[in-house]
Coordinates of C-alpha atoms in Angstrom, one line a residue:
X1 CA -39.5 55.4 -54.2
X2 CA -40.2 51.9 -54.4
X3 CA -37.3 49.1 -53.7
X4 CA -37.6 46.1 -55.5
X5 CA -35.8 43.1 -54.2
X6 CA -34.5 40.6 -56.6
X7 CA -33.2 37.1 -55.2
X8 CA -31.0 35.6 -57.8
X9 CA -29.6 31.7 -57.7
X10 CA -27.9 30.8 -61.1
X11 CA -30.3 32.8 -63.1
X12 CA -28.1 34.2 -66.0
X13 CA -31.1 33.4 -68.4
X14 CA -33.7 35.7 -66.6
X15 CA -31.5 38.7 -65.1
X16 CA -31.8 40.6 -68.4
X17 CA -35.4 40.0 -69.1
X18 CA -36.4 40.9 -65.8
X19 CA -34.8 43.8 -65.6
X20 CA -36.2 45.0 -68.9
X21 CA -39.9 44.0 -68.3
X22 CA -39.9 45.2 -64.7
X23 CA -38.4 48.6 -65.6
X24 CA -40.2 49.2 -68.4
X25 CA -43.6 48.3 -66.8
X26 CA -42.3 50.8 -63.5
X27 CA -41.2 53.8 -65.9
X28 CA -44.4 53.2 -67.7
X29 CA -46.7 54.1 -64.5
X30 CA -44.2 57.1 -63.4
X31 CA -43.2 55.4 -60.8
X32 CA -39.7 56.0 -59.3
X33 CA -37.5 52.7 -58.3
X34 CA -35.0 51.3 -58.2
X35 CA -34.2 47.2 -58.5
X36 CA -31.7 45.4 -56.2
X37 CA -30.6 42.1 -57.8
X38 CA -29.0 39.6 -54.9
X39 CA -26.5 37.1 -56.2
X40 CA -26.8 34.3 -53.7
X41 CA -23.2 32.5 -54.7
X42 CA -24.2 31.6 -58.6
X43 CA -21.9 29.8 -60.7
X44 CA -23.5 30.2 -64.3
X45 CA -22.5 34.2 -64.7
X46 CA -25.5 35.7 -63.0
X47 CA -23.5 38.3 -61.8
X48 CA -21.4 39.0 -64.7
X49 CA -25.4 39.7 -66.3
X50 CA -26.1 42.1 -63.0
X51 CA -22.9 43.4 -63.7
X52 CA -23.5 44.5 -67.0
X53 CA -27.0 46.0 -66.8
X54 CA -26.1 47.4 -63.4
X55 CA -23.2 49.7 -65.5
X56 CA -25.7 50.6 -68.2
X57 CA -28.3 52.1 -65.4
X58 CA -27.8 53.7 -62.4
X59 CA -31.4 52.5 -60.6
X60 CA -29.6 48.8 -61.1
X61 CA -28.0 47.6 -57.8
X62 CA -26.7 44.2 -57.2
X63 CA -25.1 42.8 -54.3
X64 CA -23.3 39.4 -54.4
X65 CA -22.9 36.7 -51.8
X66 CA -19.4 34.9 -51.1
X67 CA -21.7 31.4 -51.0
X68 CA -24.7 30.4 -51.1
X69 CA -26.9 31.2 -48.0
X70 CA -30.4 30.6 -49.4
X71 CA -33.2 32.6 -50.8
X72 CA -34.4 34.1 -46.9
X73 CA -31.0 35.5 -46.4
X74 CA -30.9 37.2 -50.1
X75 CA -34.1 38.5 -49.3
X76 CA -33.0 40.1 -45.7
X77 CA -29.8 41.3 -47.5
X78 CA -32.5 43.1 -49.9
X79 CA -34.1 44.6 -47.1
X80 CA -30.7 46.2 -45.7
X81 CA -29.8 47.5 -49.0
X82 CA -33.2 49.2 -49.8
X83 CA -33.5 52.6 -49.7
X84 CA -37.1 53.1 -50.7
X85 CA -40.0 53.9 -48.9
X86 CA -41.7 50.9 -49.6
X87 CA -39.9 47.3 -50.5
X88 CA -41.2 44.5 -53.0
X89 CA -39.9 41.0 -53.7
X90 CA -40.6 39.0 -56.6
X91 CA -38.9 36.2 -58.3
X92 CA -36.4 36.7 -60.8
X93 CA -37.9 33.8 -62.8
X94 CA -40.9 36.5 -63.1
X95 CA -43.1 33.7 -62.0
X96 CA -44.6 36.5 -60.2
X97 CA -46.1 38.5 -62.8
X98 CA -44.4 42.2 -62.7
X99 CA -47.6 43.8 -63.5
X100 CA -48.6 43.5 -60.0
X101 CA -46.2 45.4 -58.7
X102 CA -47.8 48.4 -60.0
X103 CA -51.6 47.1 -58.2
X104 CA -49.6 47.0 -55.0
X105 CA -47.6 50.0 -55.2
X106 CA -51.2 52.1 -55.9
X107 CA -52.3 49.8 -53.0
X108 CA -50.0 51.2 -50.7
X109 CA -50.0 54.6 -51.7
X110 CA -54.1 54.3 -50.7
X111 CA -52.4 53.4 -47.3
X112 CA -51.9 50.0 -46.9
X113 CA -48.6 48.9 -45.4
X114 CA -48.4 45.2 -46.0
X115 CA -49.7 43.8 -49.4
X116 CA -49.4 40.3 -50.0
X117 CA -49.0 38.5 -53.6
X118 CA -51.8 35.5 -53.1
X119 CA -52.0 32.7 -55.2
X120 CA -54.8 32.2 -57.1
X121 CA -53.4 28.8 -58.5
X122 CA -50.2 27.0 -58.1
X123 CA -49.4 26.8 -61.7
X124 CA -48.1 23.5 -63.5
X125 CA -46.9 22.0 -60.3
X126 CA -46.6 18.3 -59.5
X127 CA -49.4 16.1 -57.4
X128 CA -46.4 15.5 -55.2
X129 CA -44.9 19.0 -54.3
X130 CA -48.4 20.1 -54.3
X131 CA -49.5 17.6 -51.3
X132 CA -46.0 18.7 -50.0
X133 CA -47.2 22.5 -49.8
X134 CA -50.5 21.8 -48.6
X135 CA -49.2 20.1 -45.9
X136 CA -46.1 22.5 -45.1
X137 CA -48.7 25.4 -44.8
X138 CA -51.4 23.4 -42.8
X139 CA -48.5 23.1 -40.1
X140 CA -47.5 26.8 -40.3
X141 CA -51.3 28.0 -40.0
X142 CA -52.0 25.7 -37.0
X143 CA -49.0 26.6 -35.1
X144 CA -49.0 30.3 -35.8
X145 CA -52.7 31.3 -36.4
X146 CA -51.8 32.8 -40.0
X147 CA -53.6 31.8 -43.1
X148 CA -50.9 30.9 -45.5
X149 CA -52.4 28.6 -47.7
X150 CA -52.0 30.4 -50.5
X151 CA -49.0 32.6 -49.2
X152 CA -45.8 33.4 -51.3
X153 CA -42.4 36.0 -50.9
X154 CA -44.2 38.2 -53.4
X155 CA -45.0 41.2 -51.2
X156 CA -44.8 44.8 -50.9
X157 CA -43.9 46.6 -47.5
X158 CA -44.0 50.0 -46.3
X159 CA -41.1 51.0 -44.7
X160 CA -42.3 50.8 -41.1
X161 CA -42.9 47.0 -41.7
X162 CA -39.5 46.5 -43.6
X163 CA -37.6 48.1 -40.2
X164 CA -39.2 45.9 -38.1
X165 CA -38.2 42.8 -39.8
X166 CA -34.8 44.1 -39.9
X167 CA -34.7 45.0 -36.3
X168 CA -34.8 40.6 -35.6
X169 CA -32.0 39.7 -34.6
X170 CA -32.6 35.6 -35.5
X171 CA -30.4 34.4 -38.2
X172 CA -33.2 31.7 -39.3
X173 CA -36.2 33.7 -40.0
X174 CA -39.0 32.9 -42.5
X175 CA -39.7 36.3 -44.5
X176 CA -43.1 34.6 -45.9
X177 CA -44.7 34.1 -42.2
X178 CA -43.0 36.6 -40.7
X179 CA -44.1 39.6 -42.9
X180 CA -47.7 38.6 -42.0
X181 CA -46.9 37.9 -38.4
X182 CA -46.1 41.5 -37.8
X183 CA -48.8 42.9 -38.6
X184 CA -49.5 46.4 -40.0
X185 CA -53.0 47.2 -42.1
X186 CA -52.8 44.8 -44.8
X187 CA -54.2 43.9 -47.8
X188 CA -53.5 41.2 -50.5
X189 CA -53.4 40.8 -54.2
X190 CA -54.0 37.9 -56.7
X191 CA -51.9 36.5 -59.1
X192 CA -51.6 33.8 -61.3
X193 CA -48.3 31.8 -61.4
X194 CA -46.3 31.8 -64.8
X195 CA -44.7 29.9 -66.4
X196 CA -40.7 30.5 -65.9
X197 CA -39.1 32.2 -69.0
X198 CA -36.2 30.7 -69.2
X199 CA -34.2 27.6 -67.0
X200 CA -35.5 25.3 -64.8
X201 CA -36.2 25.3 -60.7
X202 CA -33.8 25.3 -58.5
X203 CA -36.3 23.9 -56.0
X204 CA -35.8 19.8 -56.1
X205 CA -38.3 17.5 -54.1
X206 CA -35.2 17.5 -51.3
X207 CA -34.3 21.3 -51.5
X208 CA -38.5 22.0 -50.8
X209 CA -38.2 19.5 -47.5
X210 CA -35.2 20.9 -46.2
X211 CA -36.9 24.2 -46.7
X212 CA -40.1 23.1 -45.0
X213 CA -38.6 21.6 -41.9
X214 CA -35.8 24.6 -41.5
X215 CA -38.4 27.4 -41.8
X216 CA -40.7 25.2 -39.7
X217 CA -38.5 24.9 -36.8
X218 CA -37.8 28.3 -37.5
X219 CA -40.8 30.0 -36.7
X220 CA -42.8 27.3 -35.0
X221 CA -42.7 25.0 -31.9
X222 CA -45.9 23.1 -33.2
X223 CA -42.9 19.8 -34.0
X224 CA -42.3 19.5 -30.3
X225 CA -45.9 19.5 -29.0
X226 CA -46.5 16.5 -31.4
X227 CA -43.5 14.6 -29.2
X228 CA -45.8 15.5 -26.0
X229 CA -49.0 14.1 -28.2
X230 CA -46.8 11.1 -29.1
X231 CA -46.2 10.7 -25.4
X232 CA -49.9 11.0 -24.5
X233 CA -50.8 8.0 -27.1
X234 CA -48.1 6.3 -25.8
X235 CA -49.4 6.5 -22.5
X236 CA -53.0 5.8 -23.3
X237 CA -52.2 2.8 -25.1
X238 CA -49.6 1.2 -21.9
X239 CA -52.5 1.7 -20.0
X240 CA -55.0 -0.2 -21.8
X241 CA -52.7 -2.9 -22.0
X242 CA -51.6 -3.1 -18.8
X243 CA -55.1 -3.5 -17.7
X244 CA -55.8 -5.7 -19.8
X245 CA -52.7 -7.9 -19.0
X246 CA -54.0 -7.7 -15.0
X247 CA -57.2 -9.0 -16.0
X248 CA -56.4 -12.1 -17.8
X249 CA -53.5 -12.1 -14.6
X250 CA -56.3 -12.3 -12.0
X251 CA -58.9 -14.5 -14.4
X252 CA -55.9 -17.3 -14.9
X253 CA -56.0 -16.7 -18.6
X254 CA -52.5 -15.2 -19.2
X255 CA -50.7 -16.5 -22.0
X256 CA -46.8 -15.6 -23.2
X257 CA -47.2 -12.5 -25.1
X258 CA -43.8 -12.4 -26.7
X259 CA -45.1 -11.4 -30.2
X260 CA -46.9 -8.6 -28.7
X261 CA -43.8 -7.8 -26.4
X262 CA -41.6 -7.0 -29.5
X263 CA -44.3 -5.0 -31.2
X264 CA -44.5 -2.8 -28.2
X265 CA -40.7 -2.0 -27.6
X266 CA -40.1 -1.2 -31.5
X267 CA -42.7 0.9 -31.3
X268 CA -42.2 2.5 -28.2
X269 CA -38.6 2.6 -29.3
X270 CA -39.5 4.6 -32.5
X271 CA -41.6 7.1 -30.7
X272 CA -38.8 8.0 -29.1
X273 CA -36.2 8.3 -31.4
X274 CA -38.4 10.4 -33.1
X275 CA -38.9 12.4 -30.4
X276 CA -35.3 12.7 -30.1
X277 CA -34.7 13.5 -33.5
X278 CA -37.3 16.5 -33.4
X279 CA -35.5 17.5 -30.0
X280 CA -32.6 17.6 -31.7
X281 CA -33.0 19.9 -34.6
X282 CA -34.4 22.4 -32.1
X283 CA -31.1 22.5 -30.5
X284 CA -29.2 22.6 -33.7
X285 CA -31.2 26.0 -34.1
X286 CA -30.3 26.9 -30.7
X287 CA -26.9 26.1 -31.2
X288 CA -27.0 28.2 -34.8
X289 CA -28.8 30.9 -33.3
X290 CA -25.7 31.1 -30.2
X291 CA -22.8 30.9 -32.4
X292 CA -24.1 34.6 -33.7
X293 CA -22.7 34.1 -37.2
X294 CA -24.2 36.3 -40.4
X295 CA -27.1 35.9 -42.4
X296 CA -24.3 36.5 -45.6
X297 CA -21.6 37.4 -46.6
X298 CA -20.7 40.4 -49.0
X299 CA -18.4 39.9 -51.2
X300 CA -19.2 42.6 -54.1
X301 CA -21.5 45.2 -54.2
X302 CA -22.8 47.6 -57.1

């Protein structure tokens, strides 16, 4: 049986077409399934929609946060709920076209056990969060060694994969990098993005950085290597100067330097507090990670 995993963030619009064009497309290819929609704390009657289609067929489940708590814990909450032998996620915007589920399922019945939705384009997205992304996923492939360039949450897993993820026990884990990271014989399929049917993104300029940085800091330590480059520069550069300042010392040419002075400390004095500030957010995580708190809470289930 194939799982499907459904994250859902005020997406009262899109529950009842996705349900209808993914089933139908599933039935079509005699494939058995069943969808699992995850309410993550909407206010717009998402789950009044899951409800509803939920009651009218049995292979509809939906489970339905008490908050929200973010599209990586919907997606874990997914994974605990699925009772297939193999697990897809796609978007409930069905900016991830369905048809591909059925490429991947045939994919992993030929024995792959990680198939990864590729992008073959980013669709209609602006110069800005397009930069944005690039540079988001140049990070993540330095620091882990994982081509992600044209990654996304649109996957299919075998069950052996899916078990594994669930067997991490840290709350702030990145289901796009981590699904690759474990490994397993994979494979990968291209799609083209969509446009959304219905409603607008959820994802604002701010949402995408806070996103970036959490799942980041999450999964990498690359952030506090660049404080220990900083530090290098820093010290490459006090030496120069400083033998340059003995020089004109012993040559008698030595001038006040104030100017130059004040420079130096604010940037020395930035360096730092950016160092601190990337020191910092690591120990938030450390502090998040400590405290041993849930990915979610339930509040109703189907």
């Amino acid at each position: 049986m194939l799982s499907v995993i459904i994250p859902a963030y005020n997406e009262k619009l899109n529950i009842e077409h996705s349900y209808q064009r993914i089933s139908d497309i599933l039935s079509s290819q005699n494939i058995d399934f069943e969808i699992i929609y995850i309410d993550d704390g909407s206010t717009d009657g998402t789950w009044t929609q899951i409800s509803s289609i939920s009651g009218a067929d049995s292979t509809i489940h939906g489970v339905r946060f008490s908050r929200n708590f973010g599209k990586e814990a919907a997606i874990f909450a997914g994974l605990e709920k699925a009772e297939g032998e193999c697990v897809a996620v796609i978007d409930c915007d069905l900016q991830h076209p369905p048809e591909k589920l059925v490429d991947m399922f045939r994919l992993w019945e030929a024995g792959f056990e990680v198939i990864e939705g590729v992008k073959s384009d980013r669709g209609n997205e602006s110069l800005i969060h397009g930069a944005f992304a690039k540079l988001f996923y140049k990070i993540i492939n330095t620091a882990s060694d994982i081509d992600m360039e044209r990654a996304s949450d649109f996957k299919l897993l075998d069950r052996k994969a899916v078990n594994v993820l669930l067997n991490m026990k840290e709350k702030n884990a990145f289901f796009r990098a981590l699904s690759s990271w474990v490994g397993f014989s994979t494979t990968s399929v291209e799609f083209e993005v969509e446009e959304r049917i219905s409603g607008e993104s959820k994802w604002s300029s701010w949402a995408l950085m806070k996103y970036a940085v959490n799942n980041i800091t999450s999964f990498s330590s690359a952030p506090m290597q660049i404080v220990t480059f900083l530090g290098v520069i820093m010290l490459i550069i006090s030496v120069v100067l400083g033998m340059n300042s003995l020089i004109q010392k012993i040559n008698g040419t030595a001038l006040g330097g104030f100017t130059t002075v004040i420079i130096i400390e604010l940037f020395v004095g930035s360096i730092i507090m950016i160092s601190l500030g990337v020191i910092g957010i690591y120990i938030s995580k450390i502090y998040e990670e400590v405290k041993a708190r849930p990915r979610f809470i339930i509040t109703d289930e189907l």
